[in-house]
GROMACS .gro file of C-alpha atoms in nm:
model
  383
    1MET     CA    1  22.116   1.146   5.207
    2GLN     CA    2  22.246   0.815   5.339
    3LEU     CA    3  22.103   0.895   5.683
    4GLN     CA    4  21.764   0.971   5.527
    5LYS     CA    5  21.759   0.630   5.350
    6THR     CA    6  21.844   0.456   5.677
    7ILE     CA    7  21.558   0.631   5.856
    8TYR     CA    8  21.311   0.535   5.582
    9LEU     CA    9  21.432   0.174   5.597
   10PHE     CA   10  21.399   0.173   5.976
   11ILE     CA   11  21.039   0.298   5.946
   12LEU     CA   12  20.938   0.058   5.666
   13LEU     CA   13  21.106  -0.256   5.802
   14PRO     CA   14  20.837  -0.343   6.064
   15ILE     CA   15  20.565  -0.293   5.800
   16ILE     CA   16  20.743  -0.529   5.557
   17VAL     CA   17  20.793  -0.791   5.828
   18GLU     CA   18  20.426  -0.771   5.930
   19CYS     CA   19  20.309  -0.807   5.568
   20TYR     CA   20  20.535  -1.107   5.514
   21THR     CA   21  20.421  -1.270   5.840
   22SER     CA   22  20.056  -1.216   5.755
   23PHE     CA   23  20.100  -1.358   5.403
   24HIS     CA   24  20.294  -1.659   5.534
   25ARG     CA   25  20.030  -1.729   5.801
   26HIS     CA   26  19.751  -1.706   5.541
   27TYR     CA   27  19.937  -1.932   5.298
   28ARG     CA   28  20.005  -2.193   5.564
   29SER     CA   29  19.642  -2.187   5.675
   30ARG     CA   30  19.535  -2.253   5.313
   31ILE     CA   31  19.772  -2.550   5.288
   32LYS     CA   32  19.644  -2.680   5.620
   33ARG     CA   33  19.281  -2.648   5.507
   34THR     CA   34  19.361  -2.829   5.182
   35ALA     CA   35  19.525  -3.113   5.371
   36THR     CA   36  19.229  -3.133   5.609
   37ASP     CA   37  18.948  -3.098   5.359
   38GLU     CA   38  19.071  -3.338   5.090
   39CYS     CA   39  19.249  -3.670   5.082
   40CYS     CA   40  19.417  -3.860   4.802
   41VAL     CA   41  19.424  -4.216   4.667
   42SER     CA   42  19.725  -4.405   4.539
   43SER     CA   43  19.782  -4.384   4.165
   44LYS     CA   44  19.719  -4.681   3.940
   45LEU     CA   45  20.013  -4.836   3.756
   46ASN     CA   46  20.099  -4.636   3.440
   47VAL     CA   47  19.900  -4.334   3.559
   48GLY     CA   48  20.092  -4.013   3.622
   49ALA     CA   49  19.963  -3.873   3.951
   50LYS     CA   50  20.025  -3.509   3.860
   51LYS     CA   51  19.869  -3.558   3.516
   52ALA     CA   52  19.567  -3.729   3.672
   53ASN     CA   53  19.517  -3.433   3.908
   54ASN     CA   54  19.557  -3.188   3.620
   55GLY     CA   55  19.303  -3.394   3.425
   56ARG     CA   56  19.067  -3.382   3.723
   57ASN     CA   57  19.092  -3.003   3.728
   58PHE     CA   58  19.047  -2.985   3.349
   59PHE     CA   59  18.732  -3.198   3.367
   60ARG     CA   60  18.590  -2.971   3.638
   61GLN     CA   61  18.654  -2.670   3.417
   62LEU     CA   62  18.488  -2.841   3.117
   63ALA     CA   63  18.180  -2.916   3.327
   64THR     CA   64  18.146  -2.573   3.490
   65GLU     CA   65  18.321  -2.296   3.292
   66THR     CA   66  18.181  -2.145   2.973
   67ASP     CA   67  18.521  -2.054   2.825
   68SER     CA   68  18.683  -2.389   2.906
   69TYR     CA   69  18.667  -2.488   2.537
   70LYS     CA   70  18.978  -2.268   2.500
   71LEU     CA   71  19.166  -2.514   2.724
   72ILE     CA   72  19.114  -2.814   2.493
   73ASN     CA   73  19.465  -2.897   2.373
   74PRO     CA   74  19.697  -3.203   2.357
   75ASP     CA   75  19.831  -3.163   2.712
   76ASN     CA   76  19.491  -3.130   2.875
   77MET     CA   77  19.339  -3.414   2.673
   78CYS     CA   78  19.634  -3.633   2.771
   79ASN     CA   79  19.577  -3.540   3.136
   80LEU     CA   80  19.207  -3.622   3.099
   81ILE     CA   81  19.289  -3.979   2.995
   82HIS     CA   82  19.520  -4.020   3.295
   83PHE     CA   83  19.235  -3.900   3.516
   84LEU     CA   84  18.975  -4.134   3.362
   85ILE     CA   85  19.204  -4.437   3.382
   86GLN     CA   86  19.281  -4.350   3.744
   87GLN     CA   87  18.908  -4.327   3.822
   88ALA     CA   88  18.845  -4.656   3.640
   89SER     CA   89  19.082  -4.824   3.886
   90LEU     CA   90  18.858  -4.711   4.175
   91ASN     CA   91  18.534  -4.861   4.046
   92ASN     CA   92  18.543  -5.172   4.266
   93LYS     CA   93  18.510  -5.407   3.969
   94SER     CA   94  18.683  -5.744   3.968
   95ILE     CA   95  18.879  -5.651   3.654
   96SER     CA   96  19.087  -5.342   3.586
   97PHE     CA   97  19.109  -5.112   3.286
   98GLY     CA   98  19.366  -5.212   3.026
   99LYS     CA   99  19.210  -5.077   2.710
  100GLY     CA  100  18.858  -5.007   2.606
  101MET     CA  101  18.587  -4.746   2.629
  102PHE     CA  102  18.467  -4.482   2.874
  103VAL     CA  103  18.109  -4.358   2.863
  104ILE     CA  104  18.020  -4.039   3.052
  105PHE     CA  105  17.661  -3.947   3.132
  106ASP     CA  106  17.684  -3.569   3.139
  107SER     CA  107  17.402  -3.414   3.340
  108THR     CA  108  17.534  -3.064   3.255
  109ASN     CA  109  17.480  -3.122   2.880
  110GLN     CA  110  17.776  -2.889   2.822
  111ILE     CA  111  18.094  -3.094   2.792
  112PHE     CA  112  18.042  -3.225   2.439
  113ASN     CA  113  17.924  -2.880   2.325
  114ARG     CA  114  18.254  -2.736   2.448
  115PHE     CA  115  18.448  -2.996   2.250
  116MET     CA  116  18.249  -2.893   1.943
  117LYS     CA  117  18.306  -2.522   2.007
  118SER     CA  118  18.679  -2.586   2.029
  119LYS     CA  119  18.659  -2.778   1.700
  120ASN     CA  120  18.464  -2.499   1.531
  121GLU     CA  121  18.718  -2.236   1.640
  122GLN     CA  122  18.996  -2.409   1.446
  123LYS     CA  123  19.098  -2.182   1.159
  124SER     CA  124  19.211  -2.472   0.943
  125GLY     CA  125  18.881  -2.656   0.981
  126ASP     CA  126  18.806  -3.004   1.110
  127GLY     CA  127  18.902  -3.213   0.807
  128SER     CA  128  18.541  -3.313   0.738
  129LYS     CA  129  18.595  -3.285   0.362
  130HIS     CA  130  18.841  -3.575   0.384
  131VAL     CA  131  18.605  -3.815   0.563
  132GLY     CA  132  18.574  -4.158   0.402
  133TYR     CA  133  18.842  -4.421   0.352
  134PHE     CA  134  18.909  -4.346  -0.014
  135LYS     CA  135  18.899  -3.967   0.030
  136ARG     CA  136  19.127  -3.989   0.332
  137LEU     CA  137  19.380  -4.213   0.156
  138LYS     CA  138  19.381  -3.981  -0.144
  139HIS     CA  139  19.434  -3.677   0.082
  140MET     CA  140  19.711  -3.841   0.284
  141GLY     CA  141  19.884  -3.958  -0.032
  142ALA     CA  142  19.874  -3.603  -0.169
  143GLN     CA  143  20.008  -3.474   0.165
  144ALA     CA  144  20.296  -3.719   0.155
  145MET     CA  145  20.390  -3.619  -0.200
  146ASP     CA  146  20.360  -3.250  -0.113
  147GLY     CA  147  20.585  -3.299   0.189
  148LEU     CA  148  20.851  -3.469  -0.020
  149PHE     CA  149  20.833  -3.192  -0.280
  150LYS     CA  150  20.870  -2.917  -0.021
  151LYS     CA  151  21.170  -3.088   0.135
  152SER     CA  152  21.338  -3.114  -0.203
  153LYS     CA  153  21.320  -2.742  -0.272
  154LYS     CA  154  21.437  -2.439  -0.082
  155SER     CA  155  21.157  -2.190  -0.047
  156ASN     CA  156  21.148  -1.850   0.116
  157ASN     CA  157  20.770  -1.838   0.099
  158GLU     CA  158  20.642  -1.818   0.457
  159SER     CA  159  20.307  -1.971   0.363
  160ASP     CA  160  20.488  -2.299   0.300
  161LEU     CA  161  20.586  -2.307   0.667
  162ILE     CA  162  20.237  -2.252   0.812
  163GLU     CA  163  20.111  -2.569   0.979
  164SER     CA  164  19.748  -2.665   1.022
  165ASP     CA  165  19.597  -2.583   1.361
  166THR     CA  166  19.345  -2.869   1.331
  167PHE     CA  167  19.354  -3.065   1.655
  168ILE     CA  168  19.004  -3.217   1.661
  169TYR     CA  169  18.923  -3.383   1.330
  170VAL     CA  170  18.617  -3.566   1.201
  171ARG     CA  171  18.643  -3.942   1.170
  172GLY     CA  172  18.283  -3.975   1.059
  173ASP     CA  173  18.194  -4.336   0.985
  174GLU     CA  174  18.558  -4.441   0.990
  175SER     CA  175  18.495  -4.574   1.338
  176SER     CA  176  18.302  -4.896   1.399
  177HIS     CA  177  18.214  -4.815   1.760
  178TYR     CA  178  17.849  -4.782   1.863
  179HIS     CA  179  17.726  -4.802   1.504
  180GLN     CA  180  17.376  -4.917   1.594
  181GLU     CA  181  17.334  -4.675   1.884
  182ARG     CA  182  17.431  -4.387   1.655
  183GLY     CA  183  17.159  -4.478   1.406
  184SER     CA  184  17.167  -4.528   1.028
  185LYS     CA  185  17.463  -4.432   0.809
  186GLU     CA  186  17.293  -4.099   0.736
  187ASP     CA  187  17.227  -4.037   1.108
  188ARG     CA  188  17.589  -4.113   1.193
  189ALA     CA  189  17.715  -3.875   0.927
  190ARG     CA  190  17.473  -3.592   1.013
  191ASN     CA  191  17.410  -3.618   1.389
  192TYR     CA  192  17.658  -3.857   1.548
  193PRO     CA  193  17.993  -3.858   1.365
  194ALA     CA  194  18.303  -3.982   1.545
  195TYR     CA  195  18.592  -3.744   1.617
  196GLY     CA  196  18.958  -3.796   1.687
  197VAL     CA  197  19.253  -3.613   1.839
  198ASP     CA  198  19.617  -3.715   1.808
  199ILE     CA  199  19.833  -3.679   2.120
  200PRO     CA  200  20.206  -3.649   2.044
  201GLY     CA  201  20.505  -3.725   2.263
  202ALA     CA  202  20.407  -4.054   2.431
  203CYS     CA  203  20.212  -3.853   2.689
  204MET     CA  204  19.930  -4.101   2.755
  205PRO     CA  205  19.960  -4.428   2.951
  206SER     CA  206  20.026  -4.768   2.792
  207GLY     CA  207  20.153  -4.629   2.462
  208PHE     CA  208  19.821  -4.470   2.357
  209GLY     CA  209  19.862  -4.192   2.100
  210HIS     CA  210  19.508  -4.110   1.990
  211ILE     CA  211  19.168  -4.035   2.147
  212LEU     CA  212  18.844  -4.132   1.973
  213PHE     CA  213  18.532  -3.961   2.105
  214GLY     CA  214  18.177  -3.880   2.009
  215GLU     CA  215  17.820  -3.833   2.125
  216LEU     CA  216  17.551  -4.096   2.173
  217PRO     CA  217  17.173  -4.042   2.193
  218ALA     CA  218  17.064  -3.957   2.546
  219ILE     CA  219  16.874  -4.210   2.753
  220ARG     CA  220  16.534  -4.060   2.826
  221ASN     CA  221  16.483  -4.085   3.200
  222ASP     CA  222  16.514  -3.879   3.515
  223SER     CA  223  16.766  -4.102   3.689
  224LYS     CA  224  17.134  -4.037   3.748
  225TYR     CA  225  17.190  -4.130   3.381
  226SER     CA  226  16.998  -3.834   3.244
  227GLY     CA  227  17.174  -3.586   3.017
  228GLY     CA  228  17.406  -3.629   2.723
  229ARG     CA  229  17.620  -3.939   2.663
  230ILE     CA  230  17.982  -3.909   2.552
  231TYR     CA  231  18.209  -4.198   2.462
  232ILE     CA  232  18.585  -4.159   2.491
  233LYS     CA  233  18.834  -4.425   2.388
  234PRO     CA  234  19.214  -4.406   2.401
  235GLU     CA  235  19.370  -4.583   2.103
  236TYR     CA  236  19.722  -4.650   1.986
  237PHE     CA  237  19.700  -4.482   1.646
  238GLY     CA  238  19.491  -4.213   1.477
  239ILE     CA  239  19.403  -4.194   1.109
  240ARG     CA  240  19.518  -3.845   1.011
  241GLN     CA  241  19.874  -3.933   0.911
  242LEU     CA  242  19.946  -4.207   0.659
  243LYS     CA  243  20.186  -4.407   0.880
  244HIS     CA  244  19.936  -4.397   1.170
  245PHE     CA  245  19.646  -4.483   0.937
  246ILE     CA  246  19.828  -4.798   0.819
  247LYS     CA  247  19.905  -4.909   1.177
  248HIS     CA  248  19.549  -4.830   1.286
  249THR     CA  249  19.412  -5.043   1.001
  250GLN     CA  250  19.642  -5.332   1.089
  251SER     CA  251  19.529  -5.318   1.452
  252TYR     CA  252  19.163  -5.308   1.351
  253LEU     CA  253  19.195  -5.606   1.116
  254THR     CA  254  19.374  -5.806   1.386
  255HIS     CA  255  19.098  -5.728   1.636
  256MET     CA  256  18.817  -5.815   1.393
  257SER     CA  257  18.975  -6.143   1.284
  258ARG     CA  258  19.028  -6.240   1.648
  259LYS     CA  259  18.670  -6.144   1.730
  260TYR     CA  260  18.521  -6.378   1.470
  261VAL     CA  261  18.767  -6.662   1.522
  262CYS     CA  262  18.706  -6.660   1.896
  263GLN     CA  263  18.333  -6.710   1.843
  264LEU     CA  264  18.406  -7.061   1.717
  265LYS     CA  265  18.339  -7.310   1.996
  266ASP     CA  266  18.668  -7.495   1.948
  267MET     CA  267  18.867  -7.171   1.968
  268GLN     CA  268  18.715  -7.017   2.282
  269THR     CA  269  18.962  -7.186   2.518
  270LYS     CA  270  19.269  -7.117   2.304
  271PRO     CA  271  19.534  -6.863   2.411
  272GLY     CA  272  19.431  -6.520   2.287
  273CYS     CA  273  19.062  -6.610   2.304
  274SER     CA  274  19.028  -6.726   2.662
  275LYS     CA  275  19.128  -6.389   2.806
  276GLU     CA  276  18.878  -6.114   2.728
  277ASP     CA  277  18.998  -5.758   2.693
  278ALA     CA  278  18.877  -5.555   2.990
  279PHE     CA  279  18.593  -5.310   2.940
  280ARG     CA  280  18.511  -5.347   2.572
  281GLU     CA  281  18.181  -5.194   2.470
  282ASN     CA  282  18.100  -5.489   2.242
  283THR     CA  283  17.811  -5.710   2.346
  284ASP     CA  284  17.933  -6.010   2.545
  285LYS     CA  285  17.895  -6.311   2.312
  286LYS     CA  286  17.926  -6.565   2.593
  287LEU     CA  287  17.656  -6.388   2.791
  288LEU     CA  288  17.430  -6.388   2.485
  289ASP     CA  289  17.475  -6.763   2.450
  290LYS     CA  290  17.389  -6.819   2.818
  291TRP     CA  291  17.079  -6.601   2.783
  292ARG     CA  292  16.958  -6.797   2.479
  293LYS     CA  293  16.988  -7.120   2.676
  294VAL     CA  294  16.773  -6.967   2.951
  295LEU     CA  295  16.510  -6.836   2.710
  296VAL     CA  296  16.447  -7.168   2.537
  297THR     CA  297  16.351  -7.321   2.874
  298ILE     CA  298  16.071  -7.067   2.932
  299PRO     CA  299  15.726  -7.163   2.797
  300ASN     CA  300  15.528  -6.923   2.576
  301ILE     CA  301  15.836  -6.760   2.420
  302TRP     CA  302  15.749  -6.861   2.067
  303ASN     CA  303  16.027  -6.681   1.876
  304VAL     CA  304  16.346  -6.650   2.077
  305ASP     CA  305  16.565  -6.514   1.796
  306GLU     CA  306  16.344  -6.234   1.669
  307GLN     CA  307  16.160  -6.140   1.985
  308TYR     CA  308  16.452  -6.138   2.227
  309MET     CA  309  16.792  -6.224   2.087
  310ASN     CA  310  16.800  -5.963   1.808
  311ASP     CA  311  16.749  -5.680   2.057
  312ALA     CA  312  16.987  -5.842   2.306
  313ALA     CA  313  17.262  -5.864   2.043
  314LYS     CA  314  17.198  -5.504   1.931
  315TYR     CA  315  17.175  -5.329   2.268
  316GLY     CA  316  17.380  -5.559   2.489
  317VAL     CA  317  17.384  -5.613   2.863
  318GLY     CA  318  17.126  -5.344   2.943
  319GLU     CA  319  16.868  -5.502   2.713
  320ILE     CA  320  16.939  -5.852   2.846
  321TYR     CA  321  16.891  -5.723   3.202
  322ARG     CA  322  16.564  -5.551   3.103
  323GLN     CA  323  16.433  -5.874   2.948
  324ALA     CA  324  16.537  -6.076   3.252
  325LYS     CA  325  16.365  -5.841   3.497
  326GLN     CA  326  16.051  -5.838   3.280
  327LEU     CA  327  16.036  -6.218   3.274
  328GLU     CA  328  16.105  -6.228   3.648
  329ALA     CA  329  15.805  -6.000   3.707
  330SER     CA  330  15.595  -6.231   3.485
  331GLY     CA  331  15.645  -6.524   3.720
  332HIS     CA  332  15.957  -6.695   3.584
  333GLN     CA  333  16.188  -6.627   3.879
  334ASP     CA  334  16.297  -6.990   3.908
  335LYS     CA  335  16.414  -6.996   3.545
  336ILE     CA  336  16.625  -6.679   3.551
  337LYS     CA  337  16.739  -6.637   3.914
  338GLU     CA  338  17.075  -6.808   3.857
  339PHE     CA  339  17.133  -6.607   3.538
  340LEU     CA  340  17.056  -6.277   3.715
  341ASP     CA  341  17.295  -6.368   3.995
  342THR     CA  342  17.565  -6.437   3.732
  343ILE     CA  343  17.520  -6.109   3.547
  344ILE     CA  344  17.517  -5.905   3.870
  345LYS     CA  345  17.831  -6.080   3.995
  346GLN     CA  346  18.009  -6.013   3.665
  347TYR     CA  347  17.913  -5.649   3.612
  348GLY     CA  348  17.781  -5.522   3.945
  349GLU     CA  349  17.427  -5.394   3.977
  350ASP     CA  350  17.475  -5.016   3.957
  351ASP     CA  351  17.504  -4.969   3.579
  352LEU     CA  352  17.334  -5.279   3.440
  353SER     CA  353  17.035  -5.093   3.297
  354VAL     CA  354  17.255  -4.869   3.075
  355ARG     CA  355  17.543  -5.103   2.994
  356LYS     CA  356  17.617  -5.246   2.650
  357GLY     CA  357  17.929  -5.446   2.728
  358ARG     CA  358  18.230  -5.403   2.952
  359GLU     CA  359  18.275  -5.028   2.910
  360ILE     CA  360  18.357  -4.807   3.209
  361ILE     CA  361  18.054  -4.592   3.294
  362PHE     CA  362  18.087  -4.257   3.468
  363THR     CA  363  17.850  -3.976   3.558
  364THR     CA  364  17.952  -3.611   3.570
  365LYS     CA  365  17.859  -3.595   3.937
  366ALA     CA  366  18.077  -3.891   4.031
  367LEU     CA  367  18.375  -3.747   3.841
  368LEU     CA  368  18.328  -3.406   4.001
  369ASP     CA  369  18.329  -3.577   4.343
  370SER     CA  370  18.639  -3.782   4.265
  371PRO     CA  371  18.936  -3.779   4.505
  372LEU     CA  372  19.281  -3.643   4.430
  373THR     CA  373  19.560  -3.879   4.328
  374CYS     CA  374  19.853  -3.889   4.570
  375GLU     CA  375  20.160  -3.722   4.421
  376ARG     CA  376  20.504  -3.843   4.513
  377PHE     CA  377  20.607  -3.550   4.731
  378GLY     CA  378  20.257  -3.429   4.816
  379LYS     CA  379  20.151  -3.358   5.175
  380ILE     CA  380  19.783  -3.443   5.137
  381LYS     CA  381  19.679  -3.736   5.356
  382LYS     CA  382  19.570  -4.065   5.199
  383CYS     CA  383  19.202  -4.152   5.195
   0.00000   0.00000   0.00000
């Protein structure tokens, strides 16, 4: 019997070695092709290289795979933010992303739908019945009292231990971002509500713990900006838990008070006002003031405030650029040349026609063509 086993082993050994060699050769050739075909770029400070690459892969799945809505979870959403911040650092702008807004022009028209499908699959719902500041405070207060009551009693009822599976929840009009672009209060509630997801465990860069996102009306053209528009904003605190809601409110009030104080002429050079936050979607107040000064020098503009400045304040940089190009074509080049040079130098020329403020603008195509981020022990060559 022992001799028979030895013979079998002697016969099978060359086959096993050949299989192993073939597999090893194939595997090495795949690694070699990967190293040859793709290159990587250095990671931005605070960005996790591995998370950025996982976020890159997740975005590709969202854009191309029908069932990718099943992959929408805290880890993948965290990775997505690492990826977007990494890509923001490669945009060749003179300022870098610290905090602010991303806007994605999605030519596939599928990514937001997959977020919504993931939301609709949640068995515990999306919290839409709690939308509204007073309703939400009432709900969170009841939750807090219920939590204290459950801790104070010993219960063997398993239903008491079931946690909500709601990950994506409706923020409705409890977000001030892109109010005018999203239409009237009724339009925002019915067609363009804001959504939020809370990311636990200090996973995201810079202490962010929440992601605000939503849909904006599409821009009707056939350019690279065709398709749906999605805004995504990492924030420090969500509004689903009472302690986070309080901190979120404090942060919002601080930002709003600073925003109005810094509009005062005497305050614009003070510390805290002189440095603008990078890539905010708010309309640039200083740019608006410069544009007004240009407009009043142009003859035949009989009502600067109503005819030009109202739209400029509402729609931002893109509208100002449209007005400037229109006036340039009407024969006023000498009046607006210096202003156009300033706006192009500040924002670049690529996205001016669709920009509101200092938001980072992406297209699906550009993100799908994005390079890998160099991992610490990776063997992929640098771009």
